[in-house]
Coordinates of C-alpha atoms in Angstrom, one line a residue:
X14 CA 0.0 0.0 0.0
X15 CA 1.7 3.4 -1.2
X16 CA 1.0 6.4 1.1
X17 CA 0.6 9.6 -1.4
X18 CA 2.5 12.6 -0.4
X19 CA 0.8 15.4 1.7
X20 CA 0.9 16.7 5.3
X21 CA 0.0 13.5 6.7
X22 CA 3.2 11.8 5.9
X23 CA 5.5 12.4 8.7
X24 CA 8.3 11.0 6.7
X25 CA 8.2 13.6 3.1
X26 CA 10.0 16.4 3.2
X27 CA 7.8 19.8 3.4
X28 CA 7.0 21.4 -0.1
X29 CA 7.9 24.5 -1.0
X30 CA 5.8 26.8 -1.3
X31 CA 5.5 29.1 -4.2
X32 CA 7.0 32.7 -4.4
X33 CA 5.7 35.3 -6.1
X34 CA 7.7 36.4 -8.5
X35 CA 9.4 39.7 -7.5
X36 CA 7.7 42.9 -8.8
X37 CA 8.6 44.9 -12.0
X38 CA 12.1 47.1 -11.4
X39 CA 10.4 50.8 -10.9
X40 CA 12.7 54.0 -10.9
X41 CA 12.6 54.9 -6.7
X42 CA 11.0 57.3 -5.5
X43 CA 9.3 58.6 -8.9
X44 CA 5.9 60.1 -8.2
X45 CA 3.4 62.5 -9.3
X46 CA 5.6 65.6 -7.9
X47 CA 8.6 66.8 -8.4
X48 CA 11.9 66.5 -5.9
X49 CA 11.2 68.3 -1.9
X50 CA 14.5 69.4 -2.2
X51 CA 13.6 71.3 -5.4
X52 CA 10.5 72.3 -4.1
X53 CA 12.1 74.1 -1.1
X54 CA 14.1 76.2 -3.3
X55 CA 11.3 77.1 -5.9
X56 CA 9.4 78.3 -3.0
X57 CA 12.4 80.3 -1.8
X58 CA 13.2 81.9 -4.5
X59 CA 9.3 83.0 -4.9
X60 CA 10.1 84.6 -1.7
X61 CA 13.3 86.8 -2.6
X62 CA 11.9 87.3 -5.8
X63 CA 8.5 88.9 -4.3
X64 CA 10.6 91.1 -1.5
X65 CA 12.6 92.4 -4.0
X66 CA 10.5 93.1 -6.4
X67 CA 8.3 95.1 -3.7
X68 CA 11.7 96.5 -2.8
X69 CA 12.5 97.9 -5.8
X70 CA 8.9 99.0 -6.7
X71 CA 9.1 101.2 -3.9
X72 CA 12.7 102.5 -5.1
X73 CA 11.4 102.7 -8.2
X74 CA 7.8 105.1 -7.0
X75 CA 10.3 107.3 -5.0
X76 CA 12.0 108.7 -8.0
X77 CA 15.1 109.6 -8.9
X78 CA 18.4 108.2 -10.9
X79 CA 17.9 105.0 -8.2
X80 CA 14.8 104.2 -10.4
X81 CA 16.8 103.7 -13.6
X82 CA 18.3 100.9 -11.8
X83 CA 15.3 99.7 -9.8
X84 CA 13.8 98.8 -13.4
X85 CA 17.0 96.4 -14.0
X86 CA 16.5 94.8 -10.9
X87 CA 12.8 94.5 -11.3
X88 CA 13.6 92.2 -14.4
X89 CA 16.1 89.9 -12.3
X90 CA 13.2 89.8 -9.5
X91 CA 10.5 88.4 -12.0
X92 CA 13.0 86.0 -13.6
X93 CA 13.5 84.5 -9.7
X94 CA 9.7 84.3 -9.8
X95 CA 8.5 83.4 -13.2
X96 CA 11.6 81.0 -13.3
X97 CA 10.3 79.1 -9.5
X98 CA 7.0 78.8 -10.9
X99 CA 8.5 77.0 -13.7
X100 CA 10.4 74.8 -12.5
X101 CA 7.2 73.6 -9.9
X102 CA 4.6 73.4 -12.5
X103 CA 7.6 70.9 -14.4
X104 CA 8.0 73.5 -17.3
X105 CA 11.7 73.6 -17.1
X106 CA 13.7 70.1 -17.9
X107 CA 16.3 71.3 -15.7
X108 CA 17.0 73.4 -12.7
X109 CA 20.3 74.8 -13.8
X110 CA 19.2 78.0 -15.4
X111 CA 17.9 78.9 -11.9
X112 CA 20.9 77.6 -9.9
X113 CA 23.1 79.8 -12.6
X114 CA 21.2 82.6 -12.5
X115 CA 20.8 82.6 -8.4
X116 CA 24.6 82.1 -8.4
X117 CA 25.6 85.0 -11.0
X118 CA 23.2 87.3 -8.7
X119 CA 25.1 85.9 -5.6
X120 CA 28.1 87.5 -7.4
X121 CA 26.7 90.5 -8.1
X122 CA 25.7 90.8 -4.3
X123 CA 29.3 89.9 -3.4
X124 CA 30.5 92.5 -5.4
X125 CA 27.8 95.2 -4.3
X126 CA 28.9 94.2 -0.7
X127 CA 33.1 94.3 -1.1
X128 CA 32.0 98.0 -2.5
X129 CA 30.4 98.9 0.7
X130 CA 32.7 97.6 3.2
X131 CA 34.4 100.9 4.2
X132 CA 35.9 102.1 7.3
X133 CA 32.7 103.9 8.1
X134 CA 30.1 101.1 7.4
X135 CA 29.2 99.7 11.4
X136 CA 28.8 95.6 11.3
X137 CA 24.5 96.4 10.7
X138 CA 25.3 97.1 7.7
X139 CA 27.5 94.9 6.4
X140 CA 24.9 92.2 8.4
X141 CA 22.0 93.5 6.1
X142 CA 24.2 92.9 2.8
X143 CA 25.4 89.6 4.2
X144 CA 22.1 88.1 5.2
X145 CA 20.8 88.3 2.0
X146 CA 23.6 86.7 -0.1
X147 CA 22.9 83.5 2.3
X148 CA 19.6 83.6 2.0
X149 CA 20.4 84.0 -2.2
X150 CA 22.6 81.1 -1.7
X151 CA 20.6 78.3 -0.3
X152 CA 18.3 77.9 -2.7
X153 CA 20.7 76.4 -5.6
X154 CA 22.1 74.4 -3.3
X155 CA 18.4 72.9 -2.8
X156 CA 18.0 72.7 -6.5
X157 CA 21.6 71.2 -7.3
X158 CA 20.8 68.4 -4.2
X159 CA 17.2 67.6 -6.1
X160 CA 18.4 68.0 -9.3
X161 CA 18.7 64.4 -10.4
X162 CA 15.0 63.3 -8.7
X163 CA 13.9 66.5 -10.6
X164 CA 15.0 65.5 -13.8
X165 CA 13.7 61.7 -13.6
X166 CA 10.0 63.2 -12.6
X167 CA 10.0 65.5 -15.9
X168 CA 11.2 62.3 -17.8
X169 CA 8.6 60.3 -15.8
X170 CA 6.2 63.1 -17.0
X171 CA 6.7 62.6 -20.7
X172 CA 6.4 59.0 -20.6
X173 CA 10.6 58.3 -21.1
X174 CA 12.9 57.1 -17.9
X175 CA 16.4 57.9 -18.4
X176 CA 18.4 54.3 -19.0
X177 CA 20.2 54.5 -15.7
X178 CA 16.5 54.4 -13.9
X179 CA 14.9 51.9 -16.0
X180 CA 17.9 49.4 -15.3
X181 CA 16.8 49.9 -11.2

């Protein structure tokens, strides 16, 4: 009399059971919005885009040779903004212009505060120039650390992975 195999027979060894095969490679972390780092600098630079530009509007309603150049730096001030909004409505395929731009401006600012360090200016005012080319400076730092994220979500966006993310 032959036993047939199953739980009842002390003596078989246990079947395996069967895996589910393991899930489709995906790109990590690709999702319907773009990178938080990038994010967290679009939203800063909305920020010193807007106080400048309400800055400079006010320089620019007072008059005066200052207004010539309160027009300029209006321009720069709605690039920072038009530019943010860009790059978080996924218009932009790359956050470099803005990390450029913010860094070019960042020079300016150096420049504008080596011109004003004199004997007379008092540490407040060299801490108003300063504070500003920080806060000028973090946001393409944001954008450079999300940049890569940033760039697979606009891919992801028009249907194409890069070949580095589709081999993941």
């Amino acid at each position: 009399m032959s036993q047939t195999p199953g739980p009842s027979n002390p003596y078989q060894a246990p079947v395996a059971a069967t895996e589910p095969p393991p899930p489709e490679p995906v790109a990590v972390g690709l999702s319907a919005s773009p990178s938080g780092l990038v994010i967290a600098a679009a939203v800063l630079w909305i920020i010193i885009g807007g106080l400048a530009s309400l800055s400079h509007l006010i320089v620019l309603f007072r008059g005066g040779i200052a207004a010539l150049f309160a027009v300029v730096a209006l321009a720069f001030d709605l690039v920072f903004i038009f530019g943010a909004i860009s790059l978080l409505r996924g218009r932009s395929e790359d956050v470099m212009g803005m990390v450029v731009f913010s860094f070019v401006m960042l020079g300016l600012l150096f420049l504008m505060v080596l011109s004003c360090v004199v004997p007379d200016a008092g540490p407040a005012a060299l801490l108003v120039l300063i504070v500003p080319m920080i806060a000028l400076g973090l946001p393409p730092c944001l954008a450079l650390g999300g940049r890569r994220r940033y760039q697979a979500w606009i891919a992801w966006r028009h249907g194409e992975l890069p070949p580095d993310l589709e081999q993941r």
